[in-house]
mmCIF file of C-alpha atoms and ligand atoms in Angstrom:
data_model
loop_
_atom_site.group_PDB
_atom_site.id
_atom_site.type_symbol
_atom_site.label_atom_id
_atom_site.label_comp_id
_atom_site.label_asym_id
_atom_site.label_seq_id
_atom_site.Cartn_x
_atom_site.Cartn_y
_atom_site.Cartn_z
ATOM 1 C CA UNK A 212 102.207 69.423 238.635
ATOM 2 C CA UNK A 213 102.677 70.445 235.004
ATOM 3 C CA UNK A 214 103.886 73.860 233.893
ATOM 4 C CA UNK A 215 103.125 73.829 230.174
ATOM 5 C CA UNK A 216 100.643 72.606 227.606
ATOM 6 C CA UNK A 217 102.212 71.554 224.336
ATOM 7 C CA UNK A 218 99.891 71.825 221.346
ATOM 8 C CA UNK A 219 100.650 70.327 217.939
ATOM 9 C CA UNK A 220 99.035 71.800 214.837
ATOM 10 C CA UNK A 221 96.728 69.686 212.709
ATOM 11 C CA UNK A 222 96.663 70.590 209.023
ATOM 12 C CA UNK A 223 98.466 73.873 209.557
ATOM 13 C CA UNK A 224 101.740 72.134 208.885
ATOM 14 C CA UNK A 225 100.601 71.703 205.274
ATOM 15 C CA UNK A 226 99.868 75.365 204.779
ATOM 16 C CA UNK A 227 103.220 76.646 203.521
ATOM 17 C CA UNK A 228 103.265 80.438 203.364
ATOM 18 C CA UNK A 229 99.912 80.745 205.133
ATOM 19 C CA UNK A 230 101.164 78.973 208.204
ATOM 20 C CA UNK A 231 101.472 82.151 210.238
ATOM 21 C CA UNK A 232 97.877 83.113 209.531
ATOM 22 C CA UNK A 233 96.533 79.726 210.627
ATOM 23 C CA UNK A 234 98.662 79.411 213.727
ATOM 24 C CA UNK A 235 97.749 82.955 214.817
ATOM 25 C CA UNK A 236 94.067 82.116 214.426
ATOM 26 C CA UNK A 237 94.498 78.945 216.466
ATOM 27 C CA UNK A 238 96.379 80.728 219.266
ATOM 28 C CA UNK A 239 93.702 83.436 219.348
ATOM 29 C CA UNK A 240 90.914 80.837 219.538
ATOM 30 C CA UNK A 241 92.646 78.982 222.369
ATOM 31 C CA UNK A 242 93.099 82.206 224.353
ATOM 32 C CA UNK A 243 89.432 83.072 223.963
ATOM 33 C CA UNK A 244 88.297 79.594 224.949
ATOM 34 C CA UNK A 245 90.512 79.776 228.039
ATOM 35 C CA UNK A 246 89.143 83.183 228.960
ATOM 36 C CA UNK A 247 85.597 81.917 228.639
ATOM 37 C CA UNK A 248 86.430 78.921 230.823
ATOM 38 C CA UNK A 249 88.071 81.349 233.301
ATOM 39 C CA UNK A 250 91.339 79.452 232.950
ATOM 40 C CA UNK A 251 94.282 81.676 233.761
ATOM 41 C CA UNK A 252 97.465 81.339 231.722
ATOM 42 C CA UNK A 253 100.786 83.152 231.709
ATOM 43 C CA UNK A 254 101.393 83.178 227.987
ATOM 44 C CA UNK A 255 100.528 81.504 224.706
ATOM 45 C CA UNK A 256 103.543 81.306 222.451
ATOM 46 C CA UNK A 257 103.547 80.240 218.811
ATOM 47 C CA UNK A 258 106.384 78.242 217.302
ATOM 48 C CA UNK A 259 106.910 76.651 213.913
ATOM 49 C CA UNK A 260 105.683 73.199 214.896
ATOM 50 C CA UNK A 261 103.744 73.859 218.070
ATOM 51 C CA UNK A 262 102.082 76.260 220.455
ATOM 52 C CA UNK A 263 103.178 76.329 224.090
ATOM 53 C CA UNK A 264 100.890 77.612 226.810
ATOM 54 C CA UNK A 265 102.580 78.376 230.084
ATOM 55 C CA UNK A 266 100.114 77.702 232.830
ATOM 56 C CA UNK A 267 100.410 76.385 236.344
ATOM 57 C CA UNK A 268 98.360 73.201 236.671
ATOM 58 C CA UNK A 269 98.243 72.301 240.326
ATOM 59 C CA UNK A 270 95.199 70.061 240.526
ATOM 60 C CA UNK A 271 93.658 67.172 238.637
ATOM 61 C CA UNK A 272 90.431 69.224 238.322
ATOM 62 C CA UNK A 273 92.236 71.999 236.535
ATOM 63 C CA UNK A 274 93.874 69.497 234.221
ATOM 64 C CA UNK A 275 90.454 68.026 233.371
ATOM 65 C CA UNK A 276 88.990 71.472 232.788
ATOM 66 C CA UNK A 277 91.753 72.399 230.371
ATOM 67 C CA UNK A 278 91.492 69.044 228.644
ATOM 68 C CA UNK A 279 87.767 69.472 228.031
ATOM 69 C CA UNK A 280 88.355 72.958 226.583
ATOM 70 C CA UNK A 281 91.167 71.903 224.249
ATOM 71 C CA UNK A 282 89.175 68.905 223.065
ATOM 72 C CA UNK A 283 86.729 71.423 221.557
ATOM 73 C CA UNK A 284 89.233 73.536 219.632
ATOM 74 C CA UNK A 285 89.512 72.876 215.899
ATOM 75 C CA UNK A 286 92.996 72.816 214.397
ATOM 76 C CA UNK A 287 94.745 70.812 217.125
ATOM 77 C CA UNK A 288 96.210 67.441 216.123
ATOM 78 C CA UNK A 289 97.136 66.537 219.695
ATOM 79 C CA UNK A 290 98.128 68.151 222.937
ATOM 80 C CA UNK A 291 99.993 67.179 226.083
ATOM 81 C CA UNK A 292 100.517 68.326 229.632
ATOM 82 C CA UNK A 293 104.262 68.718 229.815
ATOM 83 C CA UNK A 294 107.236 69.569 231.970
ATOM 84 C CA UNK A 295 109.972 71.698 230.501
ATOM 85 C CA UNK A 296 113.686 72.302 230.945
ATOM 86 C CA UNK A 297 116.633 73.785 229.086
ATOM 87 C CA UNK A 298 118.238 71.956 226.193
ATOM 88 C CA UNK A 299 120.899 70.173 228.179
ATOM 89 C CA UNK A 300 121.138 66.401 228.497
ATOM 90 C CA UNK A 301 122.014 66.517 232.210
ATOM 91 C CA UNK A 302 118.954 68.687 232.888
ATOM 92 C CA UNK A 303 116.781 66.327 230.867
ATOM 93 C CA UNK A 304 118.014 63.368 232.917
ATOM 94 C CA UNK A 305 117.258 65.241 236.119
ATOM 95 C CA UNK A 306 113.781 66.226 234.963
ATOM 96 C CA UNK A 307 112.972 62.683 233.855
ATOM 97 C CA UNK A 308 114.088 61.257 237.183
ATOM 98 C CA UNK A 309 112.049 63.831 239.079
ATOM 99 C CA UNK A 310 108.843 63.559 237.070
ATOM 100 C CA UNK A 311 108.482 60.159 235.426
ATOM 101 C CA UNK A 312 107.191 57.296 237.530
ATOM 102 C CA UNK A 313 107.285 53.828 236.011
ATOM 103 C CA UNK A 314 106.547 51.908 239.214
ATOM 104 C CA UNK A 315 103.171 50.753 237.942
ATOM 105 C CA UNK A 316 104.194 50.246 234.316
ATOM 106 C CA UNK A 317 105.053 46.816 233.004
ATOM 107 C CA UNK A 318 106.966 48.217 230.041
ATOM 108 C CA UNK A 319 108.074 51.534 228.543
ATOM 109 C CA UNK A 320 109.785 53.214 225.673
ATOM 110 C CA UNK A 321 111.333 56.619 225.129
ATOM 111 C CA UNK A 322 110.105 58.503 222.064
ATOM 112 C CA UNK A 323 112.505 61.365 221.499
ATOM 113 C CA UNK A 324 112.240 63.854 218.682
ATOM 114 C CA UNK A 325 114.648 66.618 217.812
ATOM 115 C CA UNK A 326 113.128 69.572 215.970
ATOM 116 C CA UNK A 327 116.149 71.645 216.891
ATOM 117 C CA UNK A 328 118.861 69.924 214.869
ATOM 118 C CA UNK A 329 121.552 72.036 216.523
ATOM 119 C CA UNK A 330 121.084 69.962 219.674
ATOM 120 C CA UNK A 331 124.218 67.787 219.575
ATOM 121 C CA UNK A 332 122.629 64.428 220.444
ATOM 122 C CA UNK A 333 120.313 62.769 217.925
ATOM 123 C CA UNK A 334 116.923 61.337 218.885
ATOM 124 C CA UNK A 335 118.057 57.693 218.830
ATOM 125 C CA UNK A 336 120.840 58.508 221.216
ATOM 126 C CA UNK A 337 118.583 60.588 223.504
ATOM 127 C CA UNK A 338 116.204 57.621 223.602
ATOM 128 C CA UNK A 339 119.039 55.312 224.586
ATOM 129 C CA UNK A 340 120.457 57.598 227.292
ATOM 130 C CA UNK A 341 117.097 58.379 228.901
ATOM 131 C CA UNK A 342 115.951 54.775 228.546
ATOM 132 C CA UNK A 343 118.985 53.660 230.497
ATOM 133 C CA UNK A 344 118.441 56.264 233.228
ATOM 134 C CA UNK A 345 114.844 55.118 233.668
ATOM 135 C CA UNK A 346 115.728 51.425 233.566
ATOM 136 C CA UNK A 347 118.356 51.888 236.246
ATOM 137 C CA UNK A 348 115.825 53.514 238.531
ATOM 138 C CA UNK A 349 112.733 51.354 237.960
ATOM 139 C CA UNK A 350 114.011 48.147 236.326
ATOM 140 C CA UNK A 351 110.959 48.335 234.036
ATOM 141 C CA UNK A 352 111.550 46.536 230.782
ATOM 142 C CA UNK A 353 111.805 48.359 227.502
ATOM 143 C CA UNK A 354 109.291 47.524 224.764
ATOM 144 C CA UNK A 355 109.562 49.427 221.509
ATOM 145 C CA UNK A 356 106.446 47.887 219.940
ATOM 146 C CA UNK A 357 103.739 47.907 222.570
ATOM 147 C CA UNK A 358 104.863 49.777 225.672
ATOM 148 C CA UNK A 359 102.485 50.531 228.512
ATOM 149 C CA UNK A 360 104.086 53.934 229.011
ATOM 150 C CA UNK A 361 105.703 56.124 226.397
ATOM 151 C CA UNK A 362 108.016 58.837 227.618
ATOM 152 C CA UNK A 363 108.008 61.624 225.037
ATOM 153 C CA UNK A 364 110.916 64.030 224.848
ATOM 154 C CA UNK A 365 110.672 66.872 222.320
ATOM 155 C CA UNK A 366 113.736 69.017 221.762
ATOM 156 C CA UNK A 367 112.320 72.237 220.326
ATOM 157 C CA UNK A 368 112.578 75.858 221.581
ATOM 158 C CA UNK A 369 113.212 74.100 224.922
ATOM 159 C CA UNK A 370 112.707 70.529 226.104
ATOM 160 C CA UNK A 371 109.215 69.159 226.626
ATOM 161 C CA UNK A 372 108.661 65.981 228.625
ATOM 162 C CA UNK A 373 105.283 64.208 228.718
ATOM 163 C CA UNK A 374 103.755 60.750 228.877
ATOM 164 C CA UNK A 375 100.313 61.223 227.331
ATOM 165 C CA UNK A 376 99.391 62.544 223.897
ATOM 166 C CA UNK A 377 95.733 63.594 223.857
ATOM 167 C CA UNK A 378 93.839 63.606 220.554
ATOM 168 C CA UNK A 379 92.479 66.943 219.374
ATOM 169 C CA UNK A 380 89.674 67.588 216.887
ATOM 170 C CA UNK A 381 92.110 68.077 214.018
ATOM 171 C CA UNK A 382 90.949 70.103 211.016
ATOM 172 C CA UNK A 383 91.272 73.896 210.736
ATOM 173 C CA UNK A 384 91.062 76.745 213.253
ATOM 174 C CA UNK A 385 87.603 78.238 213.488
ATOM 175 C CA UNK A 386 87.298 81.357 211.363
ATOM 176 C CA UNK A 387 90.343 80.594 209.219
ATOM 177 C CA UNK A 388 88.156 79.756 206.189
ATOM 178 C CA UNK A 389 85.733 82.700 206.504
ATOM 179 C CA UNK A 390 82.079 83.080 207.379
ATOM 180 C CA UNK A 391 79.037 81.098 206.224
ATOM 181 C CA UNK A 392 75.333 81.338 206.959
ATOM 182 C CA UNK A 393 73.628 78.221 208.289
ATOM 183 C CA UNK A 394 69.885 77.658 208.194
ATOM 184 C CA UNK A 395 69.133 76.164 211.563
ATOM 185 C CA UNK A 396 65.816 74.401 211.906
ATOM 186 C CA UNK A 397 65.779 72.964 215.397
ATOM 187 C CA UNK A 398 65.983 69.412 214.098
ATOM 188 C CA UNK A 399 68.785 66.880 214.353
ATOM 189 C CA UNK A 400 70.518 67.637 211.081
ATOM 190 C CA UNK A 401 71.229 71.343 210.770
ATOM 191 C CA UNK A 402 73.264 71.698 214.024
ATOM 192 C CA UNK A 403 75.431 68.815 212.818
ATOM 193 C CA UNK A 404 75.812 70.478 209.405
ATOM 194 C CA UNK A 405 76.900 73.700 211.158
ATOM 195 C CA UNK A 406 79.465 71.815 213.234
ATOM 196 C CA UNK A 407 80.902 70.081 210.164
ATOM 197 C CA UNK A 408 81.438 73.469 208.509
ATOM 198 C CA UNK A 409 83.025 74.793 211.711
ATOM 199 C CA UNK A 410 85.519 71.974 211.662
ATOM 200 C CA UNK A 411 86.672 73.102 208.236
ATOM 201 C CA UNK A 412 87.434 76.541 209.619
ATOM 202 C CA UNK A 413 84.146 78.359 208.997
ATOM 203 C CA UNK A 414 82.628 80.776 211.460
ATOM 204 C CA UNK A 415 78.857 80.346 211.401
ATOM 205 C CA UNK A 416 76.083 82.919 211.429
ATOM 206 C CA UNK A 417 72.685 81.329 212.015
ATOM 207 C CA UNK A 418 69.266 82.024 210.623
ATOM 208 C CA UNK A 419 66.059 80.485 211.857
ATOM 209 C CA UNK A 420 62.571 80.881 210.441
ATOM 210 C CA UNK A 421 59.881 80.508 213.042
ATOM 211 C CA UNK A 422 56.166 80.205 213.285
ATOM 212 C CA UNK A 423 55.547 80.432 216.988
ATOM 213 C CA UNK A 424 57.500 82.980 219.008
ATOM 214 C CA UNK A 425 58.972 80.340 221.271
ATOM 215 C CA UNK A 426 62.506 80.051 219.922
ATOM 216 C CA UNK A 427 64.063 78.855 223.171
ATOM 217 C CA UNK A 428 65.045 75.526 221.667
ATOM 218 C CA UNK A 429 66.947 77.266 218.869
ATOM 219 C CA UNK A 430 68.765 79.479 221.350
ATOM 220 C CA UNK A 431 69.675 76.400 223.392
ATOM 221 C CA UNK A 432 71.044 74.628 220.320
ATOM 222 C CA UNK A 433 73.166 77.649 219.478
ATOM 223 C CA UNK A 434 74.460 77.795 223.049
ATOM 224 C CA UNK A 435 75.603 74.186 222.655
ATOM 225 C CA UNK A 436 77.336 75.015 219.380
ATOM 226 C CA UNK A 437 78.984 77.932 221.191
ATOM 227 C CA UNK A 438 81.048 75.292 222.956
ATOM 228 C CA UNK A 439 82.965 75.275 219.678
ATOM 229 C CA UNK A 440 82.670 78.852 218.416
ATOM 230 C CA UNK A 441 82.236 80.857 221.656
ATOM 231 C CA UNK A 442 79.608 83.310 220.492
ATOM 232 C CA UNK A 443 77.121 83.328 217.684
ATOM 233 C CA UNK A 444 74.745 85.651 215.945
ATOM 234 C CA UNK A 445 71.318 84.408 214.978
ATOM 235 C CA UNK A 446 68.714 86.029 212.775
ATOM 236 C CA UNK A 447 65.239 85.075 213.935
ATOM 237 C CA UNK A 448 62.705 85.503 211.183
ATOM 238 C CA UNK A 449 58.935 85.038 211.407
ATOM 239 C CA UNK A 450 57.623 83.350 208.301
ATOM 240 C CA UNK A 451 53.964 84.206 208.643
ATOM 241 C CA UNK A 452 54.224 86.516 205.618
ATOM 242 C CA UNK A 453 54.774 83.393 203.579
ATOM 243 C CA UNK A 454 52.147 81.513 205.499
ATOM 244 C CA UNK A 455 49.497 84.131 204.873
ATOM 245 C CA UNK A 456 50.162 84.298 201.136
ATOM 246 C CA UNK A 457 50.860 80.693 200.325
ATOM 247 C CA UNK A 458 49.248 78.316 202.795
ATOM 248 C CA UNK A 459 46.801 76.038 201.085
ATOM 249 C CA UNK A 460 47.202 77.768 197.730
ATOM 250 C CA UNK A 461 50.024 75.894 196.063
ATOM 251 C CA UNK A 462 49.295 72.409 197.376
ATOM 252 C CA UNK A 463 52.163 70.085 196.709
ATOM 253 C CA UNK A 464 54.458 72.896 195.564
ATOM 254 C CA UNK A 465 54.198 74.696 198.856
ATOM 255 C CA UNK A 466 57.236 72.961 200.290
ATOM 256 C CA UNK A 467 59.579 73.818 197.445
ATOM 257 C CA UNK A 468 58.251 77.380 197.340
ATOM 258 C CA UNK A 469 58.736 77.722 201.066
ATOM 259 C CA UNK A 470 62.278 76.407 200.821
ATOM 260 C CA UNK A 471 63.029 78.800 197.968
ATOM 261 C CA UNK A 472 61.610 81.618 200.107
ATOM 262 C CA UNK A 473 63.916 80.642 202.981
ATOM 263 C CA UNK A 474 66.945 80.355 200.710
ATOM 264 C CA UNK A 475 66.301 83.688 199.021
ATOM 265 C CA UNK A 476 65.785 85.452 202.346
ATOM 266 C CA UNK A 477 68.975 83.782 203.572
ATOM 267 C CA UNK A 478 70.822 85.337 200.614
ATOM 268 C CA UNK A 479 69.792 88.799 201.834
ATOM 269 C CA UNK A 480 71.171 88.036 205.273
ATOM 270 C CA UNK A 481 74.335 86.491 203.872
ATOM 271 C CA UNK A 482 74.923 89.776 202.041
ATOM 272 C CA UNK A 483 74.414 91.787 205.220
ATOM 273 C CA UNK A 484 76.827 89.536 207.097
ATOM 274 C CA UNK A 485 79.317 89.109 204.249
ATOM 275 C CA UNK A 486 78.917 85.342 204.376
ATOM 276 C CA UNK A 487 80.413 83.548 201.404
ATOM 277 C CA UNK A 488 78.122 80.517 201.338
ATOM 278 C CA UNK A 489 74.879 79.109 202.690
ATOM 279 C CA UNK A 490 74.698 75.833 204.613
ATOM 280 C CA UNK A 491 71.739 73.470 204.841
ATOM 281 C CA UNK A 492 71.218 70.260 206.795
ATOM 282 C CA UNK A 493 69.783 68.495 203.752
ATOM 283 C CA UNK A 494 70.419 64.845 203.261
ATOM 284 C CA UNK A 495 69.712 63.067 200.031
ATOM 285 C CA UNK A 496 66.485 61.105 200.060
ATOM 286 C CA UNK A 497 65.780 61.427 203.768
ATOM 287 C CA UNK A 498 62.460 63.207 203.262
ATOM 288 C CA UNK A 499 60.304 63.891 200.203
ATOM 289 C CA UNK A 500 61.604 67.446 199.848
ATOM 290 C CA UNK A 501 65.225 66.325 199.670
ATOM 291 C CA UNK A 502 65.430 64.668 196.272
ATOM 292 C CA UNK A 503 67.917 65.623 193.566
ATOM 293 C CA UNK A 504 65.059 67.183 191.596
ATOM 294 C CA UNK A 505 64.106 69.345 194.555
ATOM 295 C CA UNK A 506 67.679 70.402 195.182
ATOM 296 C CA UNK A 507 68.048 71.313 191.519
ATOM 297 C CA UNK A 508 65.056 73.642 191.683
ATOM 298 C CA UNK A 509 65.988 75.045 195.055
ATOM 299 C CA UNK A 510 69.502 76.013 193.978
ATOM 300 C CA UNK A 511 68.645 76.801 190.376
ATOM 301 C CA UNK A 512 69.088 80.581 190.703
ATOM 302 C CA UNK A 513 71.094 80.744 193.930
ATOM 303 C CA UNK A 514 73.794 83.413 193.791
ATOM 304 C CA UNK A 515 75.907 81.927 196.569
ATOM 305 C CA UNK A 516 77.252 78.393 196.864
ATOM 306 C CA UNK A 517 74.838 76.246 198.872
ATOM 307 C CA UNK A 518 76.658 73.632 200.941
ATOM 308 C CA UNK A 519 75.018 70.482 202.262
ATOM 309 C CA UNK A 520 77.680 68.761 204.332
ATOM 310 C CA UNK A 521 75.305 65.930 205.302
ATOM 311 C CA UNK A 522 74.245 65.034 201.801
ATOM 312 C CA UNK A 523 75.878 61.589 201.866
ATOM 313 C CA UNK A 524 75.306 60.722 205.530
ATOM 314 C CA UNK A 525 72.835 58.174 206.827
ATOM 315 C CA UNK A 526 70.492 59.249 209.606
ATOM 316 C CA UNK A 527 72.394 57.079 212.078
ATOM 317 C CA UNK A 528 75.699 58.667 211.115
ATOM 318 C CA UNK A 529 74.171 62.107 211.687
ATOM 319 C CA UNK A 530 72.757 61.050 215.061
ATOM 320 C CA UNK A 531 76.153 59.679 216.082
ATOM 321 C CA UNK A 532 77.793 63.052 215.402
ATOM 322 C CA UNK A 533 74.938 64.906 217.109
ATOM 323 C CA UNK A 534 75.537 62.797 220.201
ATOM 324 C CA UNK A 535 79.280 63.281 220.087
ATOM 325 C CA UNK A 536 79.065 67.068 219.814
ATOM 326 C CA UNK A 537 76.253 67.334 222.355
ATOM 327 C CA UNK A 538 73.339 68.676 220.276
ATOM 328 C CA UNK A 539 71.292 65.497 219.819
ATOM 329 C CA UNK A 540 69.430 65.541 223.150
ATOM 330 C CA UNK A 541 68.207 69.075 222.594
ATOM 331 C CA UNK A 542 67.424 68.387 218.927
ATOM 332 C CA UNK A 543 64.917 65.681 219.785
ATOM 333 C CA UNK A 544 62.956 67.827 222.221
ATOM 334 C CA UNK A 545 59.541 68.599 220.741
ATOM 335 C CA UNK A 546 59.382 71.695 218.523
ATOM 336 C CA UNK A 547 56.759 72.712 216.032
ATOM 337 C CA UNK A 548 58.794 73.200 212.881
ATOM 338 C CA UNK A 549 58.034 74.488 209.423
ATOM 339 C CA UNK A 550 56.839 71.200 207.973
ATOM 340 C CA UNK A 551 53.692 71.459 210.032
ATOM 341 C CA UNK A 552 52.353 74.347 207.954
ATOM 342 C CA UNK A 553 53.001 73.017 204.493
ATOM 343 C CA UNK A 554 51.547 70.134 202.541
ATOM 344 C CA UNK A 555 52.254 66.770 204.057
ATOM 345 C CA UNK A 556 52.837 65.318 200.593
ATOM 346 C CA UNK A 557 55.332 67.576 198.828
ATOM 347 C CA UNK A 558 56.163 66.876 195.198
ATOM 348 C CA UNK A 559 59.271 64.711 194.981
ATOM 349 C CA UNK A 560 60.052 65.855 191.431
ATOM 350 C CA UNK A 561 58.378 69.195 190.819
ATOM 351 C CA UNK A 562 58.486 70.867 187.430
ATOM 352 C CA UNK A 563 60.790 73.919 187.318
ATOM 353 C CA UNK A 564 58.529 75.912 185.020
ATOM 354 C CA UNK A 565 55.508 75.298 187.183
ATOM 355 C CA UNK A 566 57.385 76.293 190.291
ATOM 356 C CA UNK A 567 58.554 79.521 188.650
ATOM 357 C CA UNK A 568 55.050 80.268 187.479
ATOM 358 C CA UNK A 569 53.655 79.860 190.970
ATOM 359 C CA UNK A 570 56.499 81.833 192.464
ATOM 360 C CA UNK A 571 55.526 84.807 190.306
ATOM 361 C CA UNK A 572 52.037 84.737 191.790
ATOM 362 C CA UNK A 573 53.593 84.797 195.201
ATOM 363 C CA UNK A 574 55.516 88.005 194.429
ATOM 364 C CA UNK A 575 58.649 86.687 196.065
ATOM 365 C CA UNK A 576 60.644 89.988 196.065
ATOM 366 C CA UNK A 577 57.895 91.792 197.945
ATOM 367 C CA UNK A 578 57.466 88.886 200.320
ATOM 368 C CA UNK A 579 61.168 88.926 201.138
ATOM 369 C CA UNK A 580 61.174 92.708 201.582
ATOM 370 C CA UNK A 581 58.347 92.466 204.076
ATOM 371 C CA UNK A 582 60.029 89.565 205.849
ATOM 372 C CA UNK A 583 63.325 91.423 206.183
ATOM 373 C CA UNK A 584 61.557 94.233 208.046
ATOM 374 C CA UNK A 585 60.512 91.837 210.768
ATOM 375 C CA UNK A 586 63.745 90.079 211.531
ATOM 376 C CA UNK A 587 65.318 90.114 214.950
ATOM 377 C CA UNK A 588 69.052 89.768 215.616
ATOM 378 C CA UNK A 589 70.352 88.047 218.732
ATOM 379 C CA UNK A 590 73.964 87.724 219.803
ATOM 380 C CA UNK A 591 74.322 84.655 221.951
ATOM 381 C CA UNK A 592 77.211 84.119 224.326
HETATM 382 P P1 ATP B 277 66.689 69.171 210.308
HETATM 383 O O1 ATP B 277 66.932 67.949 211.117
HETATM 384 O O2 ATP B 277 67.892 70.069 210.238
HETATM 385 O O3 ATP B 277 65.434 69.899 210.707
HETATM 386 P P2 ATP B 277 65.241 67.783 208.318
HETATM 387 O O4 ATP B 277 65.751 66.439 208.005
HETATM 388 O O5 ATP B 277 64.088 67.897 209.262
HETATM 389 O O6 ATP B 277 66.459 68.662 208.828
HETATM 390 P P3 ATP B 277 63.944 69.685 206.573
HETATM 391 O O7 ATP B 277 63.021 70.059 207.651
HETATM 392 O O8 ATP B 277 63.439 69.408 205.207
HETATM 393 O O9 ATP B 277 64.864 68.448 206.934
HETATM 394 O O10 ATP B 277 65.006 70.842 206.446
HETATM 395 C C1 ATP B 277 66.129 70.744 205.633
HETATM 396 C C2 ATP B 277 67.062 71.890 205.957
HETATM 397 O O11 ATP B 277 66.427 73.146 205.677
HETATM 398 C C3 ATP B 277 67.383 71.978 207.424
HETATM 399 O O12 ATP B 277 68.448 71.110 207.754
HETATM 400 C C4 ATP B 277 67.750 73.421 207.584
HETATM 401 O O13 ATP B 277 69.066 73.672 207.115
HETATM 402 C C5 ATP B 277 66.760 74.087 206.665
HETATM 403 N N1 ATP B 277 65.534 74.460 207.409
HETATM 404 C C6 ATP B 277 64.375 73.789 207.479
HETATM 405 N N2 ATP B 277 63.475 74.419 208.250
HETATM 406 C C7 ATP B 277 64.085 75.555 208.686
HETATM 407 C C8 ATP B 277 63.697 76.659 209.537
HETATM 408 N N3 ATP B 277 62.498 76.712 210.096
HETATM 409 N N4 ATP B 277 64.585 77.644 209.755
HETATM 410 C C9 ATP B 277 65.827 77.586 209.202
HETATM 411 N N5 ATP B 277 66.237 76.586 208.409
HETATM 412 C C10 ATP B 277 65.399 75.585 208.156
HETATM 413 MG MG1 MG B 278 63.454 69.705 210.129
#
């Protein structure tokens, strides 16, 4: 079977001087994902336009395993299971004849590309030569527009031959943009928000505020997200300090005060973890607490940027992503979340001054200090 996996960078090619940094990160992430999947490889080698992983793939099962791992790595435009040979046209002909089978194909084309311009034959000519060799053997007709099989030949550090280009997730290698703190609630939205930040290269630290001690659902959600970032740290924080002080006292301002309490506590954790931003699963207008007025008050004195990657998404769009990335099923399992303790009718446009006035009564700094003493850290593999 195949001897190499050829991986093409996604946006890394646009990165100019930082290219090395991004490609190193990607190679490192792939190695770790392989190790976790117990996939043995000989070497992972970085080149200007691609990464090549030398690995013996003897069975279809192994191919599928590797495919499912690489389909979860951010920063890959596409990848292919390939055969390799030296940069010599006779050797290419031999390899093509040994490995390509067009018996079942109604039509084909050869797509040659020459990254190594010192190779004496240009891509058009390679296409013509190899096309002829294949035609002579199989009598399959050539079709440049809509071929059933495309035979790819890349002349790079060596020659790569493959017939299927598999789509990757694109975007940026995980961790290449830095670290952010995501408030994970156990609902549908926040795991999707975390994933969207991951795809732009952010490593995520999670924080969850809980009422009941049963945080199994949260741990399960994080395990699912670990399919993309391998291991995660979560801060589990009981919010009964807030509950005791505020429940029933501030009526329709309870929600905004609670959210400010969460955000402020999150800032403390972001500082501990050196996270550069905070991420929420908010979505404009979805619930009463997610109006522009509420967001304005929530963020009004935030020291860190607060990102809301889902702000413009419809619920259905969020569900679609949740299903695609595998978190949706777990998200909809029953879980008693924070909304159950606060007013069922939060103010949709609270008054900033009033909120600040009430917050003073709450003694927020003390509340946060007490809360921080009770947090629990879990590293989830
Ligand atoms: P989700 O589906 O993520 O629960 P939601 O539509 O139910 O979102 P809210 O419950 O108002 O909306 O929460 C908005 C955001 O606030 C969440 O996406 C999450 O980022 C954060 N959040 C809410 N509750 C908690 C919690 N208990 N712990 C951590 N973060 C929370
Ligand atoms: Mg929720």
